[in-house]
Amino acid sequence: MDKNRNIKWHKAKVTKKDRWMQNAHRSALIWITGLSASGKSTIATELERSLFVDKINTFVLDGDNVRHGLCKDLGFSAESRKENLRRVGEVAKLLVDAGVLTIAAFISPYAADRDSIRSLFGADEEEFIEVYLKCDLSVCEQRDPKGLYKKARAGEIPQFTGISDPYDEPAAPEIIIETDRLSVPDSVDIIISHLKARKII
Ligand code: ADP
């Protein structure tokens, strides 16, 4: 028996577009993907701060943070990574419906998982903005702010992206930022310019 058969979608009286009007900016999901230490959390939090100062409703969903709560039951197998991102995608969708310019910072190594999140959003409204932080593995490994590469090389972390697990480079991301060449402020500016050019903010 379909356990959802008695559940109906309850239609709201305030729409996403009403919220866009009231906020004087649109909402979207800025999906930041890249290797560990490519700069996702750093850029996400700097971008959030910069948008917040400009009175924009914004919120960061961070890979490490959701694994403390919403996804604390999940590991790092391909199946668990998929479920992790499925949950994050659904939460992000609710935030975007609530009018929030949402920033997500997740390694999200599999193109198929990123694409299923993209498919939750309207292509016409350009609500999904994939930002690929392109950073050479050797630079990520040198930065190693959390000492994870060191542990992965020592065999202490199985299924570590870039070392013992694959990373599918995005084929057609909206934005590519080479964080091994650019500064954090310049990287943030690239995203802000894109948001302005698309009239999201
Ligand atoms: P991730 O979230 O991708 O694992 P973090 O943001 O936690 O990466 O760490 C990236 C590290 O690299 C930080 O210590 C940051 O200060 C440093 N860094 C150097 N240059 C950059 C840059 N252009 N963009 C982002 N981070 C950078």
PDB file of N, CA, C and O in Angstrom, residues 114-180:
ATOM      1  N   ARG A 114      24.434  15.741  -7.794  1.00  0.00           N
ATOM      2  CA  ARG A 114      24.273  17.198  -7.985  1.00  0.00           C
ATOM      3  C   ARG A 114      23.145  17.462  -8.976  1.00  0.00           C
ATOM      4  O   ARG A 114      22.340  18.370  -8.786  1.00  0.00           O
ATOM      5  N   ASP A 115      23.079  16.631 -10.012  1.00  0.00           N
ATOM      6  CA  ASP A 115      22.034  16.827 -11.016  1.00  0.00           C
ATOM      7  C   ASP A 115      20.643  16.564 -10.443  1.00  0.00           C
ATOM      8  O   ASP A 115      19.681  17.212 -10.842  1.00  0.00           O
ATOM      9  N   SER A 116      20.528  15.604  -9.505  1.00  0.00           N
ATOM     10  CA  SER A 116      19.173  15.397  -8.956  1.00  0.00           C
ATOM     11  C   SER A 116      18.751  16.583  -8.110  1.00  0.00           C
ATOM     12  O   SER A 116      17.560  16.914  -8.072  1.00  0.00           O
ATOM     13  N   ILE A 117      19.699  17.259  -7.477  1.00  0.00           N
ATOM     14  CA  ILE A 117      19.323  18.463  -6.727  1.00  0.00           C
ATOM     15  C   ILE A 117      18.933  19.568  -7.710  1.00  0.00           C
ATOM     16  O   ILE A 117      17.925  20.246  -7.536  1.00  0.00           O
ATOM     17  N   ARG A 118      19.715  19.703  -8.780  1.00  0.00           N
ATOM     18  CA  ARG A 118      19.381  20.707  -9.798  1.00  0.00           C
ATOM     19  C   ARG A 118      17.943  20.515 -10.298  1.00  0.00           C
ATOM     20  O   ARG A 118      17.203  21.481 -10.478  1.00  0.00           O
ATOM     21  N   SER A 119      17.550  19.243 -10.452  1.00  0.00           N
ATOM     22  CA  SER A 119      16.223  18.976 -11.028  1.00  0.00           C
ATOM     23  C   SER A 119      15.077  19.359 -10.090  1.00  0.00           C
ATOM     24  O   SER A 119      13.920  19.403 -10.508  1.00  0.00           O
ATOM     25  N   LEU A 120      15.379  19.656  -8.816  1.00  0.00           N
ATOM     26  CA  LEU A 120      14.327  20.102  -7.888  1.00  0.00           C
ATOM     27  C   LEU A 120      13.953  21.564  -8.137  1.00  0.00           C
ATOM     28  O   LEU A 120      12.940  22.048  -7.639  1.00  0.00           O
ATOM     29  N   PHE A 121      14.802  22.263  -8.904  1.00  0.00           N
ATOM     30  CA  PHE A 121      14.621  23.711  -9.051  1.00  0.00           C
ATOM     31  C   PHE A 121      14.236  24.112 -10.466  1.00  0.00           C
ATOM     32  O   PHE A 121      14.555  23.403 -11.420  1.00  0.00           O
ATOM     33  N   GLY A 122      13.563  25.273 -10.557  1.00  0.00           N
ATOM     34  CA  GLY A 122      13.083  25.744 -11.845  1.00  0.00           C
ATOM     35  C   GLY A 122      14.222  26.260 -12.713  1.00  0.00           C
ATOM     36  O   GLY A 122      14.967  27.150 -12.303  1.00  0.00           O
ATOM     37  N   ALA A 123      14.364  25.683 -13.908  1.00  0.00           N
ATOM     38  CA  ALA A 123      15.428  26.116 -14.810  1.00  0.00           C
ATOM     39  C   ALA A 123      15.162  27.539 -15.309  1.00  0.00           C
ATOM     40  O   ALA A 123      16.090  28.345 -15.445  1.00  0.00           O
ATOM     41  N   ASP A 124      13.874  27.876 -15.547  1.00  0.00           N
ATOM     42  CA  ASP A 124      13.535  29.199 -16.082  1.00  0.00           C
ATOM     43  C   ASP A 124      13.939  30.317 -15.123  1.00  0.00           C
ATOM     44  O   ASP A 124      14.367  31.385 -15.529  1.00  0.00           O
ATOM     45  N   GLU A 125      13.746  30.066 -13.847  1.00  0.00           N
ATOM     46  CA  GLU A 125      14.039  31.097 -12.843  1.00  0.00           C
ATOM     47  C   GLU A 125      15.516  31.131 -12.491  1.00  0.00           C
ATOM     48  O   GLU A 125      15.927  31.945 -11.669  1.00  0.00           O
ATOM     49  N   GLU A 126      16.312  30.237 -13.069  1.00  0.00           N
ATOM     50  CA  GLU A 126      17.741  30.130 -12.743  1.00  0.00           C
ATOM     51  C   GLU A 126      17.946  30.031 -11.240  1.00  0.00           C
ATOM     52  O   GLU A 126      18.725  30.777 -10.647  1.00  0.00           O
ATOM     53  N   GLU A 127      17.213  29.106 -10.644  1.00  0.00           N
ATOM     54  CA  GLU A 127      17.234  28.987  -9.179  1.00  0.00           C
ATOM     55  C   GLU A 127      18.373  28.123  -8.653  1.00  0.00           C
ATOM     56  O   GLU A 127      18.592  28.055  -7.454  1.00  0.00           O
ATOM     57  N   PHE A 128      19.048  27.404  -9.544  1.00  0.00           N
ATOM     58  CA  PHE A 128      20.154  26.559  -9.097  1.00  0.00           C
ATOM     59  C   PHE A 128      21.438  27.052  -9.753  1.00  0.00           C
ATOM     60  O   PHE A 128      21.557  27.074 -10.978  1.00  0.00           O
ATOM     61  N   ILE A 129      22.365  27.477  -8.917  1.00  0.00           N
ATOM     62  CA  ILE A 129      23.620  28.017  -9.440  1.00  0.00           C
ATOM     63  C   ILE A 129      24.746  27.130  -8.922  1.00  0.00           C
ATOM     64  O   ILE A 129      25.051  27.123  -7.727  1.00  0.00           O
ATOM     65  N   GLU A 130      25.323  26.357  -9.832  1.00  0.00           N
ATOM     66  CA  GLU A 130      26.399  25.448  -9.426  1.00  0.00           C
ATOM     67  C   GLU A 130      27.731  26.191  -9.513  1.00  0.00           C
ATOM     68  O   GLU A 130      28.079  26.740 -10.564  1.00  0.00           O
ATOM     69  N   VAL A 131      28.431  26.230  -8.394  1.00  0.00           N
ATOM     70  CA  VAL A 131      29.727  26.910  -8.345  1.00  0.00           C
ATOM     71  C   VAL A 131      30.800  25.859  -8.097  1.00  0.00           C
ATOM     72  O   VAL A 131      30.815  25.206  -7.050  1.00  0.00           O
ATOM     73  N   TYR A 132      31.676  25.697  -9.063  1.00  0.00           N
ATOM     74  CA  TYR A 132      32.746  24.700  -8.927  1.00  0.00           C
ATOM     75  C   TYR A 132      34.030  25.395  -8.465  1.00  0.00           C
ATOM     76  O   TYR A 132      34.560  26.249  -9.172  1.00  0.00           O
ATOM     77  N   LEU A 133      34.484  25.032  -7.270  1.00  0.00           N
ATOM     78  CA  LEU A 133      35.765  25.562  -6.788  1.00  0.00           C
ATOM     79  C   LEU A 133      36.858  24.630  -7.296  1.00  0.00           C
ATOM     80  O   LEU A 133      37.041  23.525  -6.785  1.00  0.00           O
ATOM     81  N   LYS A 134      37.509  25.100  -8.365  1.00  0.00           N
ATOM     82  CA  LYS A 134      38.529  24.290  -9.025  1.00  0.00           C
ATOM     83  C   LYS A 134      39.861  24.570  -8.343  1.00  0.00           C
ATOM     84  O   LYS A 134      40.332  25.714  -8.352  1.00  0.00           O
ATOM     85  N   CYS A 135      40.386  23.554  -7.714  1.00  0.00           N
ATOM     86  CA  CYS A 135      41.632  23.752  -6.969  1.00  0.00           C
ATOM     87  C   CYS A 135      42.431  22.471  -7.081  1.00  0.00           C
ATOM     88  O   CYS A 135      41.918  21.381  -6.812  1.00  0.00           O
ATOM     89  N   ASP A 136      43.665  22.597  -7.495  1.00  0.00           N
ATOM     90  CA  ASP A 136      44.486  21.414  -7.690  1.00  0.00           C
ATOM     91  C   ASP A 136      44.596  20.599  -6.394  1.00  0.00           C
ATOM     92  O   ASP A 136      44.760  21.166  -5.310  1.00  0.00           O
ATOM     93  N   LEU A 137      44.508  19.281  -6.570  1.00  0.00           N
ATOM     94  CA  LEU A 137      44.579  18.388  -5.399  1.00  0.00           C
ATOM     95  C   LEU A 137      45.827  18.663  -4.553  1.00  0.00           C
ATOM     96  O   LEU A 137      45.765  18.659  -3.317  1.00  0.00           O
ATOM     97  N   SER A 138      46.968  18.962  -5.246  1.00  0.00           N
ATOM     98  CA  SER A 138      48.208  19.180  -4.481  1.00  0.00           C
ATOM     99  C   SER A 138      48.086  20.419  -3.585  1.00  0.00           C
ATOM    100  O   SER A 138      48.613  20.434  -2.465  1.00  0.00           O
ATOM    101  N   VAL A 139      47.349  21.445  -4.070  1.00  0.00           N
ATOM    102  CA  VAL A 139      47.162  22.657  -3.246  1.00  0.00           C
ATOM    103  C   VAL A 139      46.228  22.342  -2.070  1.00  0.00           C
ATOM    104  O   VAL A 139      46.492  22.735  -0.926  1.00  0.00           O
ATOM    105  N   CYS A 140      45.160  21.601  -2.336  1.00  0.00           N
ATOM    106  CA  CYS A 140      44.230  21.220  -1.256  1.00  0.00           C
ATOM    107  C   CYS A 140      44.983  20.450  -0.184  1.00  0.00           C
ATOM    108  O   CYS A 140      44.810  20.671   1.016  1.00  0.00           O
ATOM    109  N   GLU A 141      45.846  19.569  -0.662  1.00  0.00           N
ATOM    110  CA  GLU A 141      46.588  18.711   0.261  1.00  0.00           C
ATOM    111  C   GLU A 141      47.592  19.524   1.083  1.00  0.00           C
ATOM    112  O   GLU A 141      47.839  19.236   2.251  1.00  0.00           O
ATOM    113  N   GLN A 142      48.139  20.563   0.447  1.00  0.00           N
ATOM    114  CA  GLN A 142      49.083  21.431   1.163  1.00  0.00           C
ATOM    115  C   GLN A 142      48.355  22.262   2.223  1.00  0.00           C
ATOM    116  O   GLN A 142      48.838  22.432   3.330  1.00  0.00           O
ATOM    117  N   ARG A 143      47.153  22.760   1.865  1.00  0.00           N
ATOM    118  CA  ARG A 143      46.381  23.572   2.819  1.00  0.00           C
ATOM    119  C   ARG A 143      45.949  22.714   4.009  1.00  0.00           C
ATOM    120  O   ARG A 143      46.140  23.079   5.146  1.00  0.00           O
ATOM    121  N   ASP A 144      45.308  21.632   3.698  1.00  0.00           N
ATOM    122  CA  ASP A 144      44.826  20.637   4.670  1.00  0.00           C
ATOM    123  C   ASP A 144      44.450  21.231   6.030  1.00  0.00           C
ATOM    124  O   ASP A 144      45.007  20.827   7.075  1.00  0.00           O
ATOM    125  N   PRO A 145      43.477  22.196   6.067  1.00  0.00           N
ATOM    126  CA  PRO A 145      43.207  22.919   7.317  1.00  0.00           C
ATOM    127  C   PRO A 145      42.730  22.017   8.454  1.00  0.00           C
ATOM    128  O   PRO A 145      42.902  22.352   9.623  1.00  0.00           O
ATOM    129  N   LYS A 146      42.140  20.885   8.112  1.00  0.00           N
ATOM    130  CA  LYS A 146      41.638  20.002   9.184  1.00  0.00           C
ATOM    131  C   LYS A 146      42.493  18.732   9.332  1.00  0.00           C
ATOM    132  O   LYS A 146      42.108  17.814  10.061  1.00  0.00           O
ATOM    133  N   GLY A 147      43.610  18.700   8.626  1.00  0.00           N
ATOM    134  CA  GLY A 147      44.498  17.533   8.735  1.00  0.00           C
ATOM    135  C   GLY A 147      43.903  16.256   8.149  1.00  0.00           C
ATOM    136  O   GLY A 147      44.364  15.142   8.447  1.00  0.00           O
ATOM    137  N   LEU A 148      42.889  16.405   7.287  1.00  0.00           N
ATOM    138  CA  LEU A 148      42.188  15.220   6.777  1.00  0.00           C
ATOM    139  C   LEU A 148      42.980  14.477   5.706  1.00  0.00           C
ATOM    140  O   LEU A 148      42.954  13.247   5.649  1.00  0.00           O
ATOM    141  N   TYR A 149      43.704  15.241   4.841  1.00  0.00           N
ATOM    142  CA  TYR A 149      44.480  14.573   3.793  1.00  0.00           C
ATOM    143  C   TYR A 149      45.581  13.713   4.417  1.00  0.00           C
ATOM    144  O   TYR A 149      45.850  12.613   3.958  1.00  0.00           O
ATOM    145  N   LYS A 150      46.178  14.270   5.457  1.00  0.00           N
ATOM    146  CA  LYS A 150      47.242  13.548   6.143  1.00  0.00           C
ATOM    147  C   LYS A 150      46.708  12.205   6.657  1.00  0.00           C
ATOM    148  O   LYS A 150      47.327  11.158   6.462  1.00  0.00           O
ATOM    149  N   LYS A 151      45.530  12.287   7.292  1.00  0.00           N
ATOM    150  CA  LYS A 151      44.919  11.066   7.824  1.00  0.00           C
ATOM    151  C   LYS A 151      44.542  10.115   6.684  1.00  0.00           C
ATOM    152  O   LYS A 151      44.723   8.905   6.803  1.00  0.00           O
ATOM    153  N   ALA A 152      44.009  10.684   5.594  1.00  0.00           N
ATOM    154  CA  ALA A 152      43.576   9.841   4.469  1.00  0.00           C
ATOM    155  C   ALA A 152      44.771   9.126   3.853  1.00  0.00           C
ATOM    156  O   ALA A 152      44.705   7.941   3.547  1.00  0.00           O
ATOM    157  N   ARG A 153      45.893   9.860   3.701  1.00  0.00           N
ATOM    158  CA  ARG A 153      47.117   9.253   3.154  1.00  0.00           C
ATOM    159  C   ARG A 153      47.643   8.149   4.058  1.00  0.00           C
ATOM    160  O   ARG A 153      48.242   7.187   3.589  1.00  0.00           O
ATOM    161  N   ALA A 154      47.406   8.314   5.363  1.00  0.00           N
ATOM    162  CA  ALA A 154      47.872   7.304   6.324  1.00  0.00           C
ATOM    163  C   ALA A 154      46.888   6.136   6.409  1.00  0.00           C
ATOM    164  O   ALA A 154      47.075   5.221   7.223  1.00  0.00           O
ATOM    165  N   GLY A 155      45.840   6.211   5.598  1.00  0.00           N
ATOM    166  CA  GLY A 155      44.863   5.115   5.563  1.00  0.00           C
ATOM    167  C   GLY A 155      43.879   5.152   6.716  1.00  0.00           C
ATOM    168  O   GLY A 155      43.165   4.190   6.978  1.00  0.00           O
ATOM    169  N   GLU A 156      43.821   6.322   7.414  1.00  0.00           N
ATOM    170  CA  GLU A 156      42.929   6.392   8.578  1.00  0.00           C
ATOM    171  C   GLU A 156      41.513   6.817   8.210  1.00  0.00           C
ATOM    172  O   GLU A 156      40.595   6.691   9.007  1.00  0.00           O
ATOM    173  N   ILE A 157      41.343   7.405   7.004  1.00  0.00           N
ATOM    174  CA  ILE A 157      39.989   7.766   6.565  1.00  0.00           C
ATOM    175  C   ILE A 157      39.710   7.032   5.248  1.00  0.00           C
ATOM    176  O   ILE A 157      40.310   7.359   4.229  1.00  0.00           O
ATOM    177  N   PRO A 158      38.816   6.066   5.290  1.00  0.00           N
ATOM    178  CA  PRO A 158      38.495   5.384   4.036  1.00  0.00           C
ATOM    179  C   PRO A 158      37.569   6.270   3.202  1.00  0.00           C
ATOM    180  O   PRO A 158      36.940   7.189   3.741  1.00  0.00           O
ATOM    181  N   GLN A 159      37.504   6.026   1.915  1.00  0.00           N
ATOM    182  CA  GLN A 159      36.597   6.733   1.002  1.00  0.00           C
ATOM    183  C   GLN A 159      36.756   8.243   1.096  1.00  0.00           C
ATOM    184  O   GLN A 159      35.790   8.974   1.283  1.00  0.00           O
ATOM    185  N   PHE A 160      38.007   8.697   1.015  1.00  0.00           N
ATOM    186  CA  PHE A 160      38.248  10.140   1.076  1.00  0.00           C
ATOM    187  C   PHE A 160      38.342  10.684  -0.352  1.00  0.00           C
ATOM    188  O   PHE A 160      39.208  10.275  -1.140  1.00  0.00           O
ATOM    189  N   THR A 161      37.465  11.639  -0.662  1.00  0.00           N
ATOM    190  CA  THR A 161      37.393  12.192  -2.023  1.00  0.00           C
ATOM    191  C   THR A 161      38.740  12.735  -2.469  1.00  0.00           C
ATOM    192  O   THR A 161      39.383  13.495  -1.736  1.00  0.00           O
ATOM    193  N   GLY A 162      39.148  12.337  -3.661  1.00  0.00           N
ATOM    194  CA  GLY A 162      40.415  12.817  -4.227  1.00  0.00           C
ATOM    195  C   GLY A 162      41.564  11.871  -3.937  1.00  0.00           C
ATOM    196  O   GLY A 162      42.567  11.882  -4.643  1.00  0.00           O
ATOM    197  N   ILE A 163      41.443  11.061  -2.874  1.00  0.00           N
ATOM    198  CA  ILE A 163      42.515  10.136  -2.505  1.00  0.00           C
ATOM    199  C   ILE A 163      42.070   8.698  -2.798  1.00  0.00           C
ATOM    200  O   ILE A 163      42.706   7.993  -3.566  1.00  0.00           O
ATOM    201  N   SER A 164      40.974   8.309  -2.168  1.00  0.00           N
ATOM    202  CA  SER A 164      40.524   6.919  -2.343  1.00  0.00           C
ATOM    203  C   SER A 164      39.080   6.856  -2.817  1.00  0.00           C
ATOM    204  O   SER A 164      38.454   5.814  -2.788  1.00  0.00           O
ATOM    205  N   ASP A 165      38.531   8.000  -3.207  1.00  0.00           N
ATOM    206  CA  ASP A 165      37.157   8.075  -3.706  1.00  0.00           C
ATOM    207  C   ASP A 165      37.146   9.107  -4.833  1.00  0.00           C
ATOM    208  O   ASP A 165      37.927  10.063  -4.796  1.00  0.00           O
ATOM    209  N   PRO A 166      36.291   8.913  -5.836  1.00  0.00           N
ATOM    210  CA  PRO A 166      36.358   9.803  -7.009  1.00  0.00           C
ATOM    211  C   PRO A 166      35.692  11.163  -6.794  1.00  0.00           C
ATOM    212  O   PRO A 166      34.868  11.336  -5.878  1.00  0.00           O
ATOM    213  N   TYR A 167      36.049  12.121  -7.636  1.00  0.00           N
ATOM    214  CA  TYR A 167      35.341  13.404  -7.707  1.00  0.00           C
ATOM    215  C   TYR A 167      35.023  13.655  -9.185  1.00  0.00           C
ATOM    216  O   TYR A 167      35.951  13.756 -10.005  1.00  0.00           O
ATOM    217  N   ASP A 168      33.750  13.737  -9.524  1.00  0.00           N
ATOM    218  CA  ASP A 168      33.352  14.037 -10.907  1.00  0.00           C
ATOM    219  C   ASP A 168      33.387  15.547 -11.095  1.00  0.00           C
ATOM    220  O   ASP A 168      32.596  16.264 -10.459  1.00  0.00           O
ATOM    221  N   GLU A 169      34.257  16.032 -11.966  1.00  0.00           N
ATOM    222  CA  GLU A 169      34.307  17.483 -12.221  1.00  0.00           C
ATOM    223  C   GLU A 169      32.992  17.914 -12.858  1.00  0.00           C
ATOM    224  O   GLU A 169      32.503  17.240 -13.769  1.00  0.00           O
ATOM    225  N   PRO A 170      32.397  19.040 -12.415  1.00  0.00           N
ATOM    226  CA  PRO A 170      31.155  19.499 -13.041  1.00  0.00           C
ATOM    227  C   PRO A 170      31.356  19.767 -14.537  1.00  0.00           C
ATOM    228  O   PRO A 170      32.347  20.397 -14.924  1.00  0.00           O
ATOM    229  N   ALA A 171      30.429  19.287 -15.349  1.00  0.00           N
ATOM    230  CA  ALA A 171      30.575  19.432 -16.798  1.00  0.00           C
ATOM    231  C   ALA A 171      30.171  20.830 -17.264  1.00  0.00           C
ATOM    232  O   ALA A 171      30.810  21.401 -18.145  1.00  0.00           O
ATOM    233  N   ALA A 172      29.108  21.372 -16.667  1.00  0.00           N
ATOM    234  CA  ALA A 172      28.638  22.690 -17.115  1.00  0.00           C
ATOM    235  C   ALA A 172      28.137  23.518 -15.932  1.00  0.00           C
ATOM    236  O   ALA A 172      26.959  23.858 -15.843  1.00  0.00           O
ATOM    237  N   PRO A 173      29.049  23.826 -15.003  1.00  0.00           N
ATOM    238  CA  PRO A 173      28.622  24.634 -13.854  1.00  0.00           C
ATOM    239  C   PRO A 173      28.356  26.080 -14.290  1.00  0.00           C
ATOM    240  O   PRO A 173      28.916  26.522 -15.297  1.00  0.00           O
ATOM    241  N   GLU A 174      27.509  26.787 -13.556  1.00  0.00           N
ATOM    242  CA  GLU A 174      27.252  28.200 -13.876  1.00  0.00           C
ATOM    243  C   GLU A 174      28.509  29.033 -13.638  1.00  0.00           C
ATOM    244  O   GLU A 174      28.767  30.001 -14.357  1.00  0.00           O
ATOM    245  N   ILE A 175      29.279  28.660 -12.611  1.00  0.00           N
ATOM    246  CA  ILE A 175      30.481  29.433 -12.261  1.00  0.00           C
ATOM    247  C   ILE A 175      31.637  28.477 -11.951  1.00  0.00           C
ATOM    248  O   ILE A 175      31.441  27.473 -11.268  1.00  0.00           O
ATOM    249  N   ILE A 176      32.835  28.820 -12.456  1.00  0.00           N
ATOM    250  CA  ILE A 176      34.044  28.087 -12.059  1.00  0.00           C
ATOM    251  C   ILE A 176      34.977  29.099 -11.398  1.00  0.00           C
ATOM    252  O   ILE A 176      35.226  30.177 -11.965  1.00  0.00           O
ATOM    253  N   ILE A 177      35.466  28.789 -10.206  1.00  0.00           N
ATOM    254  CA  ILE A 177      36.416  29.686  -9.539  1.00  0.00           C
ATOM    255  C   ILE A 177      37.682  28.898  -9.231  1.00  0.00           C
ATOM    256  O   ILE A 177      37.620  27.869  -8.544  1.00  0.00           O
ATOM    257  N   GLU A 178      38.783  29.393  -9.743  1.00  0.00           N
ATOM    258  CA  GLU A 178      40.058  28.705  -9.484  1.00  0.00           C
ATOM    259  C   GLU A 178      40.626  29.218  -8.168  1.00  0.00           C
ATOM    260  O   GLU A 178      41.309  30.246  -8.131  1.00  0.00           O
ATOM    261  N   THR A 179      40.307  28.510  -7.087  1.00  0.00           N
ATOM    262  CA  THR A 179      40.707  29.016  -5.769  1.00  0.00           C
ATOM    263  C   THR A 179      42.189  28.789  -5.478  1.00  0.00           C
ATOM    264  O   THR A 179      42.689  29.248  -4.464  1.00  0.00           O
ATOM    265  N   ASP A 180      42.888  28.095  -6.389  1.00  0.00           N
ATOM    266  CA  ASP A 180      44.338  27.995  -6.193  1.00  0.00           C
ATOM    267  C   ASP A 180      45.050  29.186  -6.830  1.00  0.00           C
ATOM    268  O   ASP A 180      46.263  29.313  -6.750  1.00  0.00           O
TER     269      ASP A 180
END
